[in-house]
């Protein structure tokens, strides 16, 4: 199967196993999915179903045990670390489930990091704009320990936005936010897709957040377990309740 031009990311029969023998865990089991360019996809599933592993394999942060991932027309399998790192820097933004901010750096220094790492100029106005977009224009000089969990999450989001990536992967970006701030972050993500044509893949446990996406993909035990398109929060919640009640 070759990648369709319209797809930002394609996973073909991607498996990720941890360990070996009796203690082996199959975090992903032959997952095949395509994420069209300019689309917003939510990934849902019970805890441990492989959502974070899926995002990390799709973003080139983790290597599948088997199967292949194509990102922006480039097949990641077989790329060396150096080329993989460059590709991630150029094209991908990632918001981690744990925010992964550097504690010694201020909010604006954390946001500037991807540009610095890529050896690019760091226009202060651009950093301030990214912080402003996530509602933290007045916290630029604060270090992570001086910020609340939700504020740290928003710094992590600003850091992922600052390079204007083709694809943004976000692992529970609204998990630590109150509903108003969560709503603002989702509006920001929606705007990236609708106005800039960027591609967003977001893990969430929240049916309301998932309903802002174009499509919701469900994972159970490392396998795709159906999807919904254009579904409202109630429909998403009912499907999730069904999955969580399903016998193993
Ligand atoms: N480094 C690792 N070593 C061994 N097992 C792992 C490792 N990382 C993840 N796993 C296992 O892989 C499975 C999938 O984990 P993953 O983190 O992708 O789940 P998740 O759907 O993101 O869960 P959550 O909703 O709790 O964040 C789990 O059973 C987990 O224990
Ligand atoms: Mg996870």
Tab-separated table of C-alpha atoms and ligand atoms in Angstrom:
chain	number	residue	atom	x	y	z
A	1	UNK	CA	0.000	0.000	0.000
A	2	UNK	CA	1.542	3.315	-0.997
A	3	UNK	CA	0.753	6.537	0.775
A	4	UNK	CA	-2.093	8.580	-0.662
A	5	UNK	CA	-1.072	12.161	-1.366
A	6	UNK	CA	-3.802	13.380	0.934
A	7	UNK	CA	-2.435	11.606	3.997
A	8	UNK	CA	-0.090	13.268	6.458
A	9	UNK	CA	0.643	10.025	8.297
A	10	UNK	CA	0.100	6.390	7.396
A	11	UNK	CA	0.612	3.423	9.714
A	12	UNK	CA	0.694	-0.009	8.143
A	13	UNK	CA	0.345	-3.037	10.378
A	14	UNK	CA	2.282	-1.354	13.151
A	15	UNK	CA	3.055	-3.528	16.181
A	16	UNK	CA	4.989	-2.515	19.275
A	17	UNK	CA	5.912	-5.173	21.792
A	18	UNK	CA	7.730	-4.621	25.055
A	19	UNK	CA	9.820	-7.351	26.663
A	20	UNK	CA	9.901	-10.987	25.630
A	21	UNK	CA	8.709	-14.398	26.738
A	22	UNK	CA	5.882	-14.733	29.251
A	23	UNK	CA	6.143	-11.107	30.423
A	24	UNK	CA	5.882	-9.619	26.909
A	25	UNK	CA	3.312	-6.869	26.388
A	26	UNK	CA	1.806	-6.138	23.005
A	27	UNK	CA	1.122	-2.392	23.246
A	28	UNK	CA	0.121	-2.139	19.558
A	29	UNK	CA	-1.013	-5.085	17.478
A	30	UNK	CA	-1.017	-4.630	13.686
A	31	UNK	CA	-2.548	-1.168	13.664
A	32	UNK	CA	-3.252	0.289	10.216
A	33	UNK	CA	-4.491	3.880	10.090
A	34	UNK	CA	-4.228	6.902	7.824
A	35	UNK	CA	-4.517	10.504	9.001
A	36	UNK	CA	-5.521	12.850	6.155
A	37	UNK	CA	-3.710	16.167	5.834
A	38	UNK	CA	-5.653	18.988	7.394
A	39	UNK	CA	-7.735	16.701	9.615
A	40	UNK	CA	-8.288	16.576	13.361
A	41	UNK	CA	-8.412	13.057	14.830
A	42	UNK	CA	-9.063	12.075	18.439
A	43	UNK	CA	-7.762	8.749	19.772
A	44	UNK	CA	-9.672	7.205	22.661
A	45	UNK	CA	-9.518	3.947	24.565
A	46	UNK	CA	-9.165	2.511	28.060
A	47	UNK	CA	-5.992	3.104	30.066
A	48	UNK	CA	-3.203	0.878	28.735
A	49	UNK	CA	-4.877	0.389	25.331
A	50	UNK	CA	-1.829	1.761	23.471
A	51	UNK	CA	-2.791	5.385	22.775
A	52	UNK	CA	0.514	6.969	23.851
A	53	UNK	CA	2.462	4.212	22.103
A	54	UNK	CA	0.488	4.871	18.906
A	55	UNK	CA	1.295	8.596	19.011
A	56	UNK	CA	4.975	8.009	19.745
A	57	UNK	CA	5.333	5.500	16.899
A	58	UNK	CA	3.443	7.799	14.488
A	59	UNK	CA	5.664	10.760	15.466
A	60	UNK	CA	8.929	8.852	15.065
A	61	UNK	CA	9.695	9.079	18.788
A	62	UNK	CA	9.472	5.311	19.193
A	63	UNK	CA	10.201	2.553	16.709
A	64	UNK	CA	7.602	-0.108	15.948
A	65	UNK	CA	8.663	-3.737	16.443
A	66	UNK	CA	7.170	-4.405	12.998
A	67	UNK	CA	5.158	-2.563	10.373
A	68	UNK	CA	5.839	0.833	8.855
A	69	UNK	CA	5.070	4.507	9.387
A	70	UNK	CA	5.089	7.141	6.636
A	71	UNK	CA	5.122	10.779	7.697
A	72	UNK	CA	4.729	13.553	5.112
A	73	UNK	CA	5.764	11.165	2.335
A	74	UNK	CA	8.863	9.886	4.183
A	75	UNK	CA	9.022	6.298	5.295
A	76	UNK	CA	10.405	6.339	8.857
A	77	UNK	CA	11.361	2.677	9.057
A	78	UNK	CA	15.075	2.395	8.438
A	79	UNK	CA	15.829	6.112	8.894
A	80	UNK	CA	18.864	6.694	11.089
A	81	UNK	CA	18.526	8.601	14.376
A	82	UNK	CA	19.983	11.771	12.878
A	83	UNK	CA	17.572	11.965	9.961
A	84	UNK	CA	14.674	11.005	12.188
A	85	UNK	CA	15.544	13.802	14.630
A	86	UNK	CA	15.777	16.333	11.798
A	87	UNK	CA	12.457	15.225	10.340
A	88	UNK	CA	10.766	15.547	13.735
A	89	UNK	CA	12.227	19.011	14.274
A	90	UNK	CA	11.103	20.217	10.866
A	91	UNK	CA	7.643	18.759	10.674
A	92	UNK	CA	6.295	17.512	13.970
A	93	UNK	CA	5.091	19.046	17.205
A	94	UNK	CA	4.492	16.850	20.232
A	95	UNK	CA	2.702	17.590	23.488
A	96	UNK	CA	3.512	14.839	25.971
A	97	UNK	CA	1.172	13.349	28.551
A	98	UNK	CA	3.755	14.444	31.153
A	99	UNK	CA	4.650	17.938	30.026
A	100	UNK	CA	8.432	17.390	29.743
A	101	UNK	CA	9.332	21.021	30.407
A	102	UNK	CA	12.896	21.773	31.462
A	103	UNK	CA	12.666	22.917	35.100
A	104	UNK	CA	15.616	25.313	34.958
A	105	UNK	CA	14.205	27.285	32.007
A	106	UNK	CA	11.514	29.958	32.071
A	107	UNK	CA	8.282	29.534	30.101
A	108	UNK	CA	9.630	31.582	27.189
A	109	UNK	CA	12.937	29.695	27.174
A	110	UNK	CA	11.051	26.390	27.117
A	111	UNK	CA	8.929	27.618	24.213
A	112	UNK	CA	12.039	28.798	22.333
A	113	UNK	CA	13.781	25.426	22.730
A	114	UNK	CA	12.626	23.709	19.500
A	115	UNK	CA	13.793	26.719	17.447
A	116	UNK	CA	17.129	26.799	19.261
A	117	UNK	CA	17.623	23.059	18.788
A	118	UNK	CA	16.942	23.460	15.075
A	119	UNK	CA	19.524	26.262	14.945
A	120	UNK	CA	16.833	28.709	13.875
A	121	UNK	CA	16.468	32.329	14.828
A	122	UNK	CA	14.331	32.871	17.904
A	123	UNK	CA	12.243	35.997	17.341
A	124	UNK	CA	11.023	37.104	20.744
A	125	UNK	CA	7.708	38.308	19.273
A	126	UNK	CA	6.996	34.810	18.006
A	127	UNK	CA	7.645	33.271	21.427
A	128	UNK	CA	5.410	35.846	23.077
A	129	UNK	CA	2.712	35.243	20.480
A	130	UNK	CA	2.770	31.481	21.153
A	131	UNK	CA	2.468	32.092	24.906
A	132	UNK	CA	-0.267	34.648	24.312
A	133	UNK	CA	-2.194	32.137	22.164
A	134	UNK	CA	-2.376	29.742	25.093
A	135	UNK	CA	-3.331	32.524	27.515
A	136	UNK	CA	0.055	32.813	29.240
A	137	UNK	CA	1.316	36.118	27.890
A	138	UNK	CA	1.953	37.290	31.444
A	139	UNK	CA	3.887	34.200	32.596
A	140	UNK	CA	6.841	34.320	30.192
A	141	UNK	CA	9.464	34.658	32.952
A	142	UNK	CA	8.055	31.943	35.220
A	143	UNK	CA	9.731	28.573	35.672
A	144	UNK	CA	7.622	25.365	35.551
A	145	UNK	CA	7.675	24.996	39.359
A	146	UNK	CA	6.060	28.449	39.587
A	147	UNK	CA	3.185	27.433	37.301
A	148	UNK	CA	0.086	25.296	37.908
A	149	UNK	CA	-0.304	21.927	36.153
A	150	UNK	CA	-2.683	23.426	33.585
A	151	UNK	CA	-0.334	26.346	32.933
A	152	UNK	CA	2.594	23.938	32.427
A	153	UNK	CA	0.448	21.994	29.961
A	154	UNK	CA	-0.183	25.206	28.042
A	155	UNK	CA	3.554	26.057	27.950
A	156	UNK	CA	4.100	22.581	26.471
A	157	UNK	CA	1.440	23.350	23.861
A	158	UNK	CA	2.997	26.736	23.019
A	159	UNK	CA	6.352	24.964	22.607
A	160	UNK	CA	4.763	22.515	20.155
A	161	UNK	CA	3.093	25.344	18.190
A	162	UNK	CA	6.063	27.654	17.860
A	163	UNK	CA	7.625	25.826	14.893
A	164	UNK	CA	4.234	25.745	13.112
A	165	UNK	CA	4.494	21.987	12.557
A	166	UNK	CA	2.714	20.186	9.710
A	167	UNK	CA	1.549	17.604	12.209
A	168	UNK	CA	0.801	18.090	15.882
A	169	UNK	CA	0.520	15.096	18.195
A	170	UNK	CA	-0.997	15.888	21.566
A	171	UNK	CA	-1.306	13.315	24.350
A	172	UNK	CA	-4.176	14.444	26.588
A	173	UNK	CA	-3.538	18.171	26.046
A	174	UNK	CA	-6.628	19.127	28.026
A	175	UNK	CA	-6.292	16.509	30.779
A	176	UNK	CA	-4.926	18.971	33.359
A	177	UNK	CA	-7.051	21.961	32.363
A	178	UNK	CA	-10.282	23.392	33.751
A	179	UNK	CA	-13.163	23.258	31.286
A	180	UNK	CA	-12.842	26.877	30.124
A	181	UNK	CA	-9.108	26.637	29.414
A	182	UNK	CA	-9.627	23.199	27.891
A	183	UNK	CA	-12.224	24.699	25.575
A	184	UNK	CA	-9.770	27.445	24.543
A	185	UNK	CA	-7.019	24.912	23.807
A	186	UNK	CA	-9.409	22.846	21.670
A	187	UNK	CA	-10.459	25.987	19.784
A	188	UNK	CA	-6.764	26.673	19.150
A	189	UNK	CA	-6.226	23.129	17.810
A	190	UNK	CA	-9.399	23.371	15.692
A	191	UNK	CA	-8.112	26.681	14.264
A	192	UNK	CA	-4.754	25.128	13.348
A	193	UNK	CA	-6.624	22.560	11.281
A	194	UNK	CA	-9.292	24.836	9.782
A	195	UNK	CA	-7.192	27.931	9.086
A	196	UNK	CA	-3.638	26.621	8.614
A	197	UNK	CA	-4.386	23.155	7.196
A	198	UNK	CA	-2.240	21.519	9.870
A	199	UNK	CA	-2.945	17.934	10.931
A	200	UNK	CA	-3.760	17.213	14.567
A	201	UNK	CA	-3.858	13.835	16.330
A	202	UNK	CA	-4.982	14.083	19.941
A	203	UNK	CA	-5.377	11.466	22.659
A	204	UNK	CA	-8.168	12.256	25.076
A	205	UNK	CA	-10.361	10.619	27.704
A	206	UNK	CA	-12.944	13.394	27.394
A	207	UNK	CA	-15.890	12.777	25.005
A	208	UNK	CA	-16.537	16.542	24.788
A	209	UNK	CA	-12.935	17.153	23.667
A	210	UNK	CA	-13.152	14.234	21.213
A	211	UNK	CA	-16.349	15.660	19.708
A	212	UNK	CA	-14.368	18.731	18.529
A	213	UNK	CA	-12.335	16.416	16.248
A	214	UNK	CA	-13.437	15.347	12.764
A	215	UNK	CA	-12.995	11.682	13.618
A	216	UNK	CA	-12.590	9.559	16.739
A	217	UNK	CA	-10.535	6.341	16.538
A	218	UNK	CA	-11.008	3.811	19.353
A	219	UNK	CA	-8.246	1.532	20.604
A	220	UNK	CA	-8.700	-1.548	22.761
A	221	UNK	CA	-5.784	-3.802	23.761
A	222	UNK	CA	-3.523	-2.326	21.099
A	223	UNK	CA	-6.011	-2.777	18.261
A	224	UNK	CA	-8.278	-0.375	16.412
A	225	UNK	CA	-11.814	-0.963	17.574
A	226	UNK	CA	-13.852	1.137	15.174
A	227	UNK	CA	-14.182	4.862	14.629
A	228	UNK	CA	-16.798	7.594	14.509
A	229	UNK	CA	-16.947	10.577	12.170
A	230	UNK	CA	-18.556	13.863	13.116
A	231	UNK	CA	-20.022	12.395	16.317
A	232	UNK	CA	-21.379	14.461	19.212
A	233	UNK	CA	-20.128	14.076	22.783
A	234	UNK	CA	-23.063	11.839	23.808
A	235	UNK	CA	-22.435	9.377	20.993
A	236	UNK	CA	-18.705	9.280	21.802
A	237	UNK	CA	-19.420	8.779	25.524
A	238	UNK	CA	-21.849	5.926	24.790
A	239	UNK	CA	-19.282	4.183	22.590
A	240	UNK	CA	-16.563	4.571	25.249
A	241	UNK	CA	-18.872	3.210	27.954
A	242	UNK	CA	-19.527	0.194	25.717
A	243	UNK	CA	-15.791	-0.410	25.224
A	244	UNK	CA	-14.959	-0.129	28.911
A	245	UNK	CA	-17.764	-2.541	29.824
A	246	UNK	CA	-16.674	-5.107	27.212
A	247	UNK	CA	-15.292	-8.338	28.696
A	248	UNK	CA	-11.562	-8.912	28.086
B	1	LIG	N1	8.381	1.128	28.300
B	1	LIG	C1	7.469	0.168	28.486
B	1	LIG	N2	7.826	-1.058	28.891
B	1	LIG	C2	6.912	-2.051	29.056
B	1	LIG	N3	5.603	-1.892	28.828
B	1	LIG	C3	5.177	-0.693	28.410
B	1	LIG	C4	6.082	0.409	28.225
B	1	LIG	N4	5.369	1.488	27.797
B	1	LIG	C5	4.091	1.086	27.747
B	1	LIG	N5	3.971	-0.221	28.103
B	1	LIG	C6	2.724	-1.009	28.129
B	1	LIG	O1	2.091	-0.894	26.882
B	1	LIG	C7	0.678	-0.789	27.035
B	1	LIG	C8	0.185	0.479	26.345
B	1	LIG	O2	0.695	1.620	27.042
B	1	LIG	P1	0.316	3.114	26.632
B	1	LIG	O3	1.135	4.008	27.465
B	1	LIG	O4	0.437	3.246	25.146
B	1	LIG	O5	-1.231	3.157	27.037
B	1	LIG	P2	-2.267	4.375	27.016
B	1	LIG	O6	-3.445	3.932	26.196
B	1	LIG	O7	-1.574	5.632	26.598
B	1	LIG	O8	-2.732	4.452	28.545
B	1	LIG	P3	-3.129	5.760	29.453
B	1	LIG	O9	-4.535	6.126	29.045
B	1	LIG	O10	-3.090	5.201	30.844
B	1	LIG	O11	-2.132	6.837	29.222
B	1	LIG	C9	0.400	-0.821	28.531
B	1	LIG	O12	0.010	-2.122	28.877
B	1	LIG	C10	1.738	-0.459	29.151
B	1	LIG	O13	1.903	-1.079	30.403
B	2	LIG	MG1	-1.091	7.386	27.602
